[in-house]
Amino acid sequence: MPDLVVRGGSLVTPSGVVRADLAVEDGCICAIAPEVGGASEEIDARGLTVLPGVIDVHLHFNQPGREDWEGAATGSRALAAGGGVAFFDMPLNSTPCTVGRAEFEAKRCALEKSSITDFGLWGGIVPGNRDALGELAECGAIGFKAFMADSGLPEFPRADDLTLFEGMREAARVNLPVAVHAESHEITQALARRAAEEGRRGVRDFLNSRPVLAEVEAIERAALLAREAGAKLHVVHISSGRGVAAALEARARGTDISIETCAHYLFFTEEDGERLGAVAKCTPPLRDACEQAALWDTVLAGQVDVVASDHSPAPPAMKRGDDFFRIWGGIAGAQCTLAVLLEAGFHARGLDLGRIAELTAAYPSRRFRLQGKGGLAVGNDADFVLVDLRGAYTVEESGLFQKHRSTPYMGARFRGAIRRTVLRGRGVFADGRIMNTDVGKMLRPASFPTSTTEGAGCII
Ligand code: ZN
């Protein structure tokens, strides 16, 4: 007898949407059929849609060391309330940053104690840590993140082109992807300096200092370096249709590239950013309506691979000030990724539910080689989210689980109420409340065969 049966939901499976029962045994999906037998626990899902649980490949919970910014305990609760079952934490803004074995192990221990969802850990590429990348792979890193522009944290310096290229060579050796924050340091710094010299410090001045050109140039350069290094490239938070086009052109030229955008670029424009101010500051910045429409076109055309949150909160004091350039950049939205795709995608633009499952679960699982994750299929982990597509709600402080209840989504109206999130067969969130809190575990790539043919030493 199964442990759990979900009855009569519309299941968004890899082969289409089917009305069926879903049975769970030992944390895995053991049957999907028109009618399965009884179980010790049953959930009535008639009228509800069942999607695979969200795997958020890009966020910052800042633990250990900066739990006053967020922490995995609160962050993973927010994620679960938004339909999330797993996240990949970036190597910053924890203290220390995840750039070596000891730092990785410290974060793993901290998150195993605090996260209520599963998690994976990104390692970092910074000048001087190339020899640590193999160790990070052994520890189970999901991939390596590098900044092509200033990260905002002096302890996580940007990777110059040679550091990035040599890091990519090492990443290729251990068969892990390299994620880049793709914005030109030269262009953004020079424009920021010019604005400072002219005393221009407002929102619009900041937006003008980070043009789409800076993103496109960096994507093209990263793609060239990755192709030369034989590395898999993951471009995080592409903010513009032209950025996606640049990544697609690189793929056509032979770069193994995955394309991520974030929910906030699909939901807010730069006009919203000017109205909302610091709470909506991020890099790359929000774009104008025309550029956002072009980005949506790429999502609807199936050209974007992943939608993540880039949840990056900070204490309220860091989100205030007269100088917009100095205010901390980062949008807190871990709870709203699926909500945006359902409201602005499914309801407003006809984005297919199967495509939403692909963007939030199936592709992340494939790209990062998670075993038994990312889809409603027999044998996979029973990770899913029950959604009432017609249920509408407004984002309010009382419904948020993140540490600081500050988000540009406050007051947003979403259709697609998340009724329940289930991780490996156990409910972690239901009817507005967190349930189990001892479920999360670390995920690692299924295997990382190490190439012995190419050395990681000096290559130029
Ligand atoms: Zn980020």
Coordinates of C-alpha atoms and ligand atoms in Angstrom, one line a residue:
M1 CA 0.0 0.0 0.0
P2 CA 1.4 3.4 -0.9
D3 CA 2.2 6.0 1.8
L4 CA 0.3 8.8 0.0
V5 CA -2.1 9.1 -2.9
V6 CA -2.9 12.5 -4.5
R7 CA -6.3 12.0 -6.1
G8 CA -7.7 13.4 -9.3
G9 CA -5.4 16.3 -9.9
S10 CA -4.3 17.6 -13.3
L11 CA -0.7 16.3 -13.4
V12 CA 1.8 18.3 -15.5
T13 CA 3.9 15.4 -16.6
P14 CA 6.8 15.3 -19.1
S15 CA 4.4 13.8 -21.6
G16 CA 1.6 16.3 -21.1
V17 CA -1.2 17.2 -18.7
V18 CA -3.1 14.2 -17.5
R19 CA -6.0 13.8 -15.0
A20 CA -4.8 11.0 -12.8
D21 CA -4.0 9.8 -9.3
L22 CA -0.4 9.9 -8.1
A23 CA 0.9 7.5 -5.5
V24 CA 4.0 7.8 -3.3
E25 CA 6.0 5.2 -1.6
D26 CA 9.2 5.8 0.4
G27 CA 9.4 9.3 -0.8
C28 CA 9.2 8.4 -4.5
I29 CA 6.5 8.4 -7.1
C30 CA 5.4 4.8 -7.4
A31 CA 2.4 5.1 -9.7
I32 CA 0.6 7.5 -12.0
A33 CA -2.7 6.0 -13.1
P34 CA -6.4 6.9 -13.6
E35 CA -7.2 5.2 -10.3
V36 CA -4.8 3.7 -7.7
G37 CA -5.7 1.9 -4.5
G38 CA -5.9 3.3 -1.0
A39 CA -3.1 4.7 1.0
S40 CA -2.5 5.7 4.6
E41 CA -2.7 9.4 3.6
E42 CA -4.8 10.8 0.8
I43 CA -4.9 14.3 -0.7
D44 CA -8.0 15.4 -2.7
A45 CA -6.5 17.3 -5.7
R46 CA -9.7 17.5 -7.8
G47 CA -9.8 20.9 -9.4
L48 CA -6.1 21.5 -8.7
T49 CA -3.0 21.4 -10.9
V50 CA 0.0 19.4 -9.8
L51 CA 3.3 20.7 -11.0
P52 CA 6.8 19.4 -10.2
G53 CA 8.3 21.3 -7.3
V54 CA 10.4 24.4 -8.2
I55 CA 14.2 24.0 -8.3
D56 CA 15.5 27.5 -7.9
V57 CA 19.0 27.4 -9.4
H58 CA 20.0 30.9 -8.3
L59 CA 19.6 32.6 -4.9
H60 CA 21.5 34.0 -2.0
F61 CA 20.5 32.9 1.5
N62 CA 23.8 34.4 2.9
Q63 CA 24.4 31.6 5.5
P64 CA 26.7 31.2 7.3
G65 CA 27.8 34.6 8.4
R66 CA 25.0 36.9 7.2
E67 CA 21.9 35.4 8.7
D68 CA 20.8 38.9 9.5
W69 CA 20.3 39.3 5.7
E70 CA 18.3 36.1 5.3
G71 CA 19.4 32.6 6.4
A72 CA 18.3 29.3 5.0
A73 CA 15.7 28.7 7.7
T74 CA 13.6 31.7 6.6
G75 CA 14.7 31.6 3.0
S76 CA 13.8 27.9 2.5
R77 CA 10.4 28.5 4.1
A78 CA 9.7 31.3 1.6
L79 CA 10.8 29.0 -1.2
A80 CA 8.5 26.2 0.0
A81 CA 5.6 28.6 0.3
G82 CA 6.2 29.5 -3.3
G83 CA 6.2 25.9 -4.5
G84 CA 9.9 25.3 -4.2
V85 CA 11.5 22.0 -3.2
A86 CA 15.2 22.8 -3.8
F87 CA 17.6 25.7 -4.3
F88 CA 21.2 26.2 -5.3
D89 CA 22.9 28.7 -3.1
M90 CA 25.4 31.1 -4.6
P91 CA 28.9 31.3 -3.2
L92 CA 28.2 34.8 -2.0
N93 CA 27.0 36.6 0.2
S94 CA 27.8 34.1 2.9
T95 CA 30.8 34.7 5.1
P96 CA 33.1 33.2 4.2
C97 CA 32.3 33.0 0.5
T98 CA 32.3 29.4 -0.9
V99 CA 35.7 29.4 -2.6
G100 CA 37.3 26.4 -1.0
R101 CA 36.7 23.1 0.7
A102 CA 36.5 24.4 4.3
E103 CA 34.1 27.1 3.3
F104 CA 31.9 24.6 1.4
E105 CA 31.8 22.2 4.3
A106 CA 30.9 25.1 6.7
K107 CA 28.0 26.0 4.5
R108 CA 26.8 22.4 4.0
C109 CA 26.8 21.9 7.7
A110 CA 24.9 25.1 8.4
L111 CA 22.3 24.4 5.7
E112 CA 21.8 20.8 6.6
K113 CA 20.7 22.1 10.0
S114 CA 18.5 25.0 8.8
S115 CA 17.0 24.3 5.3
I116 CA 13.6 22.8 5.1
T117 CA 14.0 22.1 1.4
D118 CA 16.8 20.3 -0.5
F119 CA 19.7 22.4 -1.6
G120 CA 22.8 22.4 -3.8
L121 CA 25.8 24.6 -3.4
W122 CA 27.6 26.7 -6.0
G123 CA 31.4 27.1 -5.6
G124 CA 33.0 30.4 -6.6
I125 CA 35.7 31.3 -9.1
V126 CA 37.8 34.3 -7.9
P127 CA 41.3 35.3 -8.7
G128 CA 43.7 32.8 -7.1
N129 CA 41.4 29.9 -6.2
R130 CA 41.8 27.8 -9.3
D131 CA 43.4 25.0 -7.4
A132 CA 40.4 24.8 -5.1
L133 CA 37.9 24.1 -7.8
G134 CA 38.7 20.3 -7.9
E135 CA 38.2 20.1 -4.2
L136 CA 34.9 21.9 -4.5
A137 CA 33.8 19.4 -7.1
E138 CA 34.7 16.5 -4.8
C139 CA 32.7 18.2 -2.1
G140 CA 29.6 18.1 -4.4
A141 CA 29.5 21.6 -5.8
I142 CA 26.8 22.0 -8.4
G143 CA 29.0 24.3 -10.5
F144 CA 31.1 27.4 -10.2
K145 CA 30.0 31.1 -10.3
A146 CA 32.1 34.0 -11.4
F147 CA 31.4 37.7 -11.7
M148 CA 32.5 39.6 -14.8
A149 CA 31.5 42.8 -13.1
D150 CA 31.9 44.0 -9.6
S151 CA 30.1 41.7 -7.2
G152 CA 29.5 44.4 -4.6
L153 CA 31.5 42.4 -2.1
P154 CA 35.3 43.0 -1.8
E155 CA 35.8 39.4 -0.5
F156 CA 34.4 38.1 -3.8
P157 CA 36.4 39.9 -6.5
R158 CA 35.4 39.8 -10.1
A159 CA 37.1 37.3 -12.4
D160 CA 39.2 39.0 -15.0
D161 CA 39.2 37.2 -18.4
L162 CA 42.2 35.0 -17.7
T163 CA 40.9 34.0 -14.3
L164 CA 37.6 33.2 -15.9
F165 CA 39.2 31.2 -18.8
E166 CA 41.5 29.2 -16.5
G167 CA 38.6 28.5 -14.1
M168 CA 36.5 27.3 -17.1
R169 CA 39.3 24.9 -18.1
E170 CA 39.3 23.5 -14.6
A171 CA 35.5 23.3 -14.5
A172 CA 35.6 21.5 -17.8
R173 CA 38.0 19.0 -16.3
V174 CA 35.6 18.2 -13.5
N175 CA 32.6 18.4 -15.8
L176 CA 30.8 21.1 -14.0
P177 CA 29.2 24.2 -15.5
V178 CA 30.4 27.8 -14.9
A179 CA 27.8 30.4 -14.2
V180 CA 28.6 34.0 -15.0
H181 CA 27.1 37.3 -14.0
A182 CA 27.5 38.8 -17.4
E183 CA 27.9 42.5 -17.5
S184 CA 31.0 44.4 -18.8
H185 CA 33.0 45.7 -15.9
E186 CA 34.7 48.3 -18.2
I187 CA 31.4 49.8 -19.5
T188 CA 29.5 49.7 -16.2
Q189 CA 32.4 51.1 -14.2
A190 CA 33.2 53.9 -16.7
L191 CA 29.5 55.0 -16.9
A192 CA 29.2 54.9 -13.1
R193 CA 32.4 57.0 -12.7
R194 CA 31.1 59.5 -15.2
A195 CA 27.7 59.7 -13.4
A196 CA 29.6 60.3 -10.1
E197 CA 31.8 63.0 -11.6
E198 CA 28.6 64.8 -12.8
G199 CA 26.9 64.3 -9.5
R200 CA 24.1 62.2 -11.0
R201 CA 23.1 59.6 -8.3
G202 CA 19.4 58.9 -8.9
V203 CA 17.6 55.7 -10.0
R204 CA 17.6 56.8 -13.7
D205 CA 21.3 57.6 -13.6
F206 CA 21.9 54.1 -12.2
L207 CA 19.8 52.5 -14.9
N208 CA 21.7 54.4 -17.6
S209 CA 25.0 53.1 -16.2
R210 CA 24.1 49.5 -16.9
P211 CA 22.9 49.4 -20.5
V212 CA 21.9 46.2 -22.4
L213 CA 25.1 46.6 -24.4
A214 CA 27.1 45.8 -21.3
E215 CA 25.2 42.5 -20.9
V216 CA 25.4 41.5 -24.5
E217 CA 29.2 42.2 -24.7
A218 CA 29.9 40.1 -21.6
I219 CA 27.7 37.2 -22.8
E220 CA 29.6 37.1 -26.1
R221 CA 32.9 37.2 -24.3
A222 CA 32.0 34.6 -21.8
A223 CA 30.7 32.3 -24.6
L224 CA 34.0 32.7 -26.5
L225 CA 36.0 31.8 -23.4
A226 CA 33.8 28.8 -22.5
R227 CA 34.0 27.5 -26.1
E228 CA 37.8 27.8 -26.1
A229 CA 37.9 26.1 -22.6
G230 CA 35.5 23.4 -23.6
A231 CA 33.4 24.3 -20.6
K232 CA 29.6 24.3 -20.0
L233 CA 28.4 27.9 -19.5
H234 CA 25.4 29.0 -17.6
V235 CA 24.5 32.7 -18.0
V236 CA 22.6 33.8 -14.9
H237 CA 19.8 36.5 -14.9
I238 CA 19.8 37.5 -18.5
S239 CA 17.6 40.7 -18.4
S240 CA 17.0 41.4 -22.1
G241 CA 15.8 39.9 -25.3
R242 CA 19.0 40.9 -26.9
G243 CA 21.0 39.1 -24.2
V244 CA 19.1 35.9 -24.9
A245 CA 19.7 36.4 -28.7
A246 CA 23.4 36.7 -28.0
A247 CA 23.4 33.5 -26.0
L248 CA 21.5 31.7 -28.8
E249 CA 24.0 32.9 -31.4
A250 CA 26.8 31.6 -29.1
R251 CA 25.1 28.2 -28.9
A252 CA 24.8 28.1 -32.7
R253 CA 28.6 28.7 -32.9
G254 CA 29.1 25.7 -30.6
T255 CA 29.2 27.0 -27.0
D256 CA 27.4 24.6 -24.5
I257 CA 25.3 27.4 -22.9
S258 CA 22.2 27.5 -20.7
I259 CA 20.1 30.6 -20.5
E260 CA 18.6 31.8 -17.2
T261 CA 16.3 34.7 -16.6
C262 CA 14.7 35.8 -13.4
A263 CA 11.0 36.4 -12.5
H264 CA 11.5 40.1 -11.8
Y265 CA 12.7 40.8 -15.4
L266 CA 9.5 39.2 -16.6
F267 CA 7.2 41.1 -14.1
F268 CA 8.7 44.6 -13.6
T269 CA 9.9 47.2 -16.1
E270 CA 12.4 50.0 -15.4
E271 CA 9.4 52.3 -15.0
D272 CA 8.3 50.1 -12.1
G273 CA 11.8 50.3 -10.9
E274 CA 11.7 54.1 -10.8
R275 CA 8.4 54.0 -8.9
L276 CA 9.5 51.3 -6.4
G277 CA 13.0 52.6 -5.8
A278 CA 15.5 50.6 -3.7
V279 CA 13.4 47.5 -3.2
A280 CA 13.6 46.9 -6.9
K281 CA 17.3 47.7 -7.4
C282 CA 19.1 44.8 -9.0
T283 CA 22.0 44.2 -11.4
P284 CA 21.6 43.9 -14.3
P285 CA 18.8 46.4 -13.8
L286 CA 15.1 46.1 -14.8
R287 CA 14.6 47.0 -18.5
D288 CA 12.1 49.1 -20.4
A289 CA 8.8 47.7 -21.6
C290 CA 10.1 47.1 -25.1
E291 CA 13.0 45.1 -23.9
Q292 CA 10.8 43.2 -21.5
A293 CA 8.4 42.3 -24.3
A294 CA 11.4 41.0 -26.3
L295 CA 12.5 38.9 -23.3
W296 CA 9.0 37.5 -23.0
D297 CA 9.0 36.6 -26.7
T298 CA 12.1 34.4 -26.1
V299 CA 10.4 32.7 -23.1
L300 CA 7.3 32.0 -25.2
A301 CA 9.5 30.7 -28.1
G302 CA 11.1 28.2 -25.8
Q303 CA 14.5 29.9 -26.0
V304 CA 15.0 30.5 -22.3
D305 CA 16.0 27.4 -20.3
V306 CA 15.6 28.4 -16.7
V307 CA 13.7 30.9 -14.6
A308 CA 15.2 31.5 -11.2
S309 CA 14.6 34.1 -8.4
D310 CA 18.1 35.5 -7.7
H311 CA 16.6 36.1 -4.3
S312 CA 19.1 38.5 -2.8
P313 CA 17.8 40.3 0.3
A314 CA 19.6 42.6 2.7
P315 CA 18.7 44.3 5.9
P316 CA 16.4 47.3 5.5
A317 CA 19.2 49.8 6.4
M318 CA 21.2 48.7 3.3
K319 CA 18.2 49.5 1.1
R320 CA 18.0 53.1 2.1
G321 CA 19.9 56.3 1.1
D322 CA 20.1 59.2 -1.2
D323 CA 22.8 57.7 -3.4
F324 CA 21.1 55.0 -5.5
F325 CA 24.5 53.7 -6.7
R326 CA 25.4 52.8 -3.1
I327 CA 22.2 51.1 -2.1
W328 CA 22.5 47.3 -1.9
G329 CA 21.3 45.7 -5.2
G330 CA 19.2 42.6 -4.9
I331 CA 15.5 41.6 -5.1
A332 CA 13.9 39.4 -2.6
G333 CA 11.5 37.2 -4.5
A334 CA 12.1 33.5 -3.7
Q335 CA 8.4 33.0 -2.9
C336 CA 7.2 34.5 -6.2
T337 CA 8.9 32.7 -9.1
L338 CA 6.1 30.2 -9.9
A339 CA 3.6 32.9 -9.1
V340 CA 5.0 35.2 -11.8
L341 CA 5.1 32.4 -14.4
L342 CA 1.5 31.5 -13.6
E343 CA 0.1 35.0 -13.6
A344 CA 2.2 36.8 -16.2
G345 CA 3.0 33.6 -18.2
F346 CA 0.1 31.1 -18.1
H347 CA -2.8 33.5 -17.5
A348 CA -1.6 36.7 -19.3
R349 CA 0.4 35.3 -22.2
G350 CA -0.8 31.7 -22.6
L351 CA 2.6 30.1 -21.5
D352 CA 2.1 26.4 -21.5
L353 CA 2.1 24.6 -18.1
G354 CA 4.5 22.0 -19.5
R355 CA 6.8 24.8 -20.4
I356 CA 6.6 26.2 -16.8
A357 CA 7.5 22.7 -15.5
E358 CA 10.4 22.6 -17.8
L359 CA 11.7 26.1 -16.9
T360 CA 11.4 25.6 -13.1
A361 CA 12.1 21.9 -12.6
A362 CA 13.0 19.6 -15.6
Y363 CA 15.7 21.7 -17.2
P364 CA 17.4 22.5 -13.9
S365 CA 17.5 18.9 -13.0
R366 CA 18.9 17.8 -16.3
R367 CA 21.5 20.6 -16.6
F368 CA 22.8 20.1 -13.1
R369 CA 22.5 16.3 -13.2
L370 CA 20.2 15.8 -10.3
Q371 CA 19.1 12.2 -9.9
G372 CA 15.4 11.5 -9.7
K373 CA 14.4 15.2 -9.5
G374 CA 12.5 17.6 -11.7
G375 CA 9.5 15.8 -13.1
L376 CA 6.3 13.9 -12.3
A377 CA 7.4 10.4 -13.4
V378 CA 7.4 7.0 -11.7
G379 CA 10.7 6.5 -9.9
N380 CA 11.4 10.2 -9.3
D381 CA 11.3 11.8 -5.9
A382 CA 7.8 12.8 -5.0
D383 CA 8.5 16.6 -5.3
F384 CA 5.4 18.5 -6.3
V385 CA 3.2 21.5 -5.8
L386 CA -0.5 21.7 -5.8
V387 CA -1.9 24.8 -7.4
D388 CA -5.4 26.3 -7.7
L389 CA -5.0 28.1 -11.0
R390 CA -8.1 30.1 -10.5
G391 CA -7.3 31.0 -6.9
A392 CA -6.3 34.7 -6.7
Y393 CA -4.4 36.4 -3.9
T394 CA -2.5 39.6 -3.1
V395 CA 1.1 39.5 -1.8
E396 CA 1.0 40.8 1.8
E397 CA 3.5 41.0 4.5
S398 CA 1.7 38.4 6.6
G399 CA 1.9 35.8 3.8
L400 CA 5.7 36.2 3.4
F401 CA 8.2 33.8 5.0
Q402 CA 11.5 35.6 4.2
K403 CA 13.3 37.3 7.1
H404 CA 12.8 40.9 6.0
R405 CA 9.3 41.4 4.7
S406 CA 10.4 43.7 1.9
T407 CA 9.9 42.8 -1.7
P408 CA 8.9 44.6 -4.9
Y409 CA 6.1 42.0 -5.2
M410 CA 4.3 43.5 -2.2
G411 CA 0.7 44.2 -3.3
A412 CA 1.0 42.2 -6.5
R413 CA -2.1 40.3 -7.5
F414 CA -1.5 36.7 -8.6
R415 CA -3.8 34.1 -10.0
G416 CA -2.5 30.6 -9.1
A417 CA -2.7 30.0 -5.4
I418 CA -0.2 27.5 -4.0
R419 CA -2.1 25.1 -1.8
R420 CA 0.6 22.6 -0.9
T421 CA 4.3 21.8 -1.5
V422 CA 5.5 18.2 -1.1
L423 CA 9.2 17.2 -0.9
R424 CA 10.0 13.5 -1.2
G425 CA 6.5 12.6 -0.2
R426 CA 6.3 14.9 2.9
G427 CA 4.3 18.1 3.0
V428 CA 6.5 21.0 3.8
F429 CA 3.9 23.7 3.2
A430 CA 0.1 23.5 3.2
D431 CA -2.7 26.1 3.4
G432 CA -0.5 29.0 4.3
R433 CA 1.6 27.1 6.9
I434 CA 4.9 25.4 7.1
M435 CA 4.6 21.8 8.1
N436 CA 7.8 19.6 8.3
T437 CA 11.0 21.4 9.0
D438 CA 13.5 18.5 9.0
V439 CA 13.3 17.4 5.4
G440 CA 16.1 19.2 3.5
K441 CA 19.3 17.5 2.3
M442 CA 22.2 18.4 0.1
L443 CA 22.0 17.5 -3.6
R444 CA 25.1 16.8 -5.7
P445 CA 25.6 16.2 -9.4
A446 CA 24.9 12.5 -10.2
S447 CA 28.5 11.9 -11.0
F448 CA 31.5 14.0 -12.0
P449 CA 33.8 12.0 -14.1
T450 CA 37.2 13.7 -14.0
S451 CA 39.1 14.0 -17.2
T452 CA 42.7 12.9 -17.0
T453 CA 43.6 13.9 -20.5
E454 CA 43.7 17.7 -20.0
G455 CA 45.7 19.2 -17.2
A456 CA 44.5 22.2 -15.3
G457 CA 47.8 23.9 -15.3
C458 CA 49.0 26.9 -17.3
I459 CA 47.5 26.9 -20.7
I460 CA 48.8 30.0 -22.5
Ligands
ZN1 ZN 22.6 36.4 -7.8

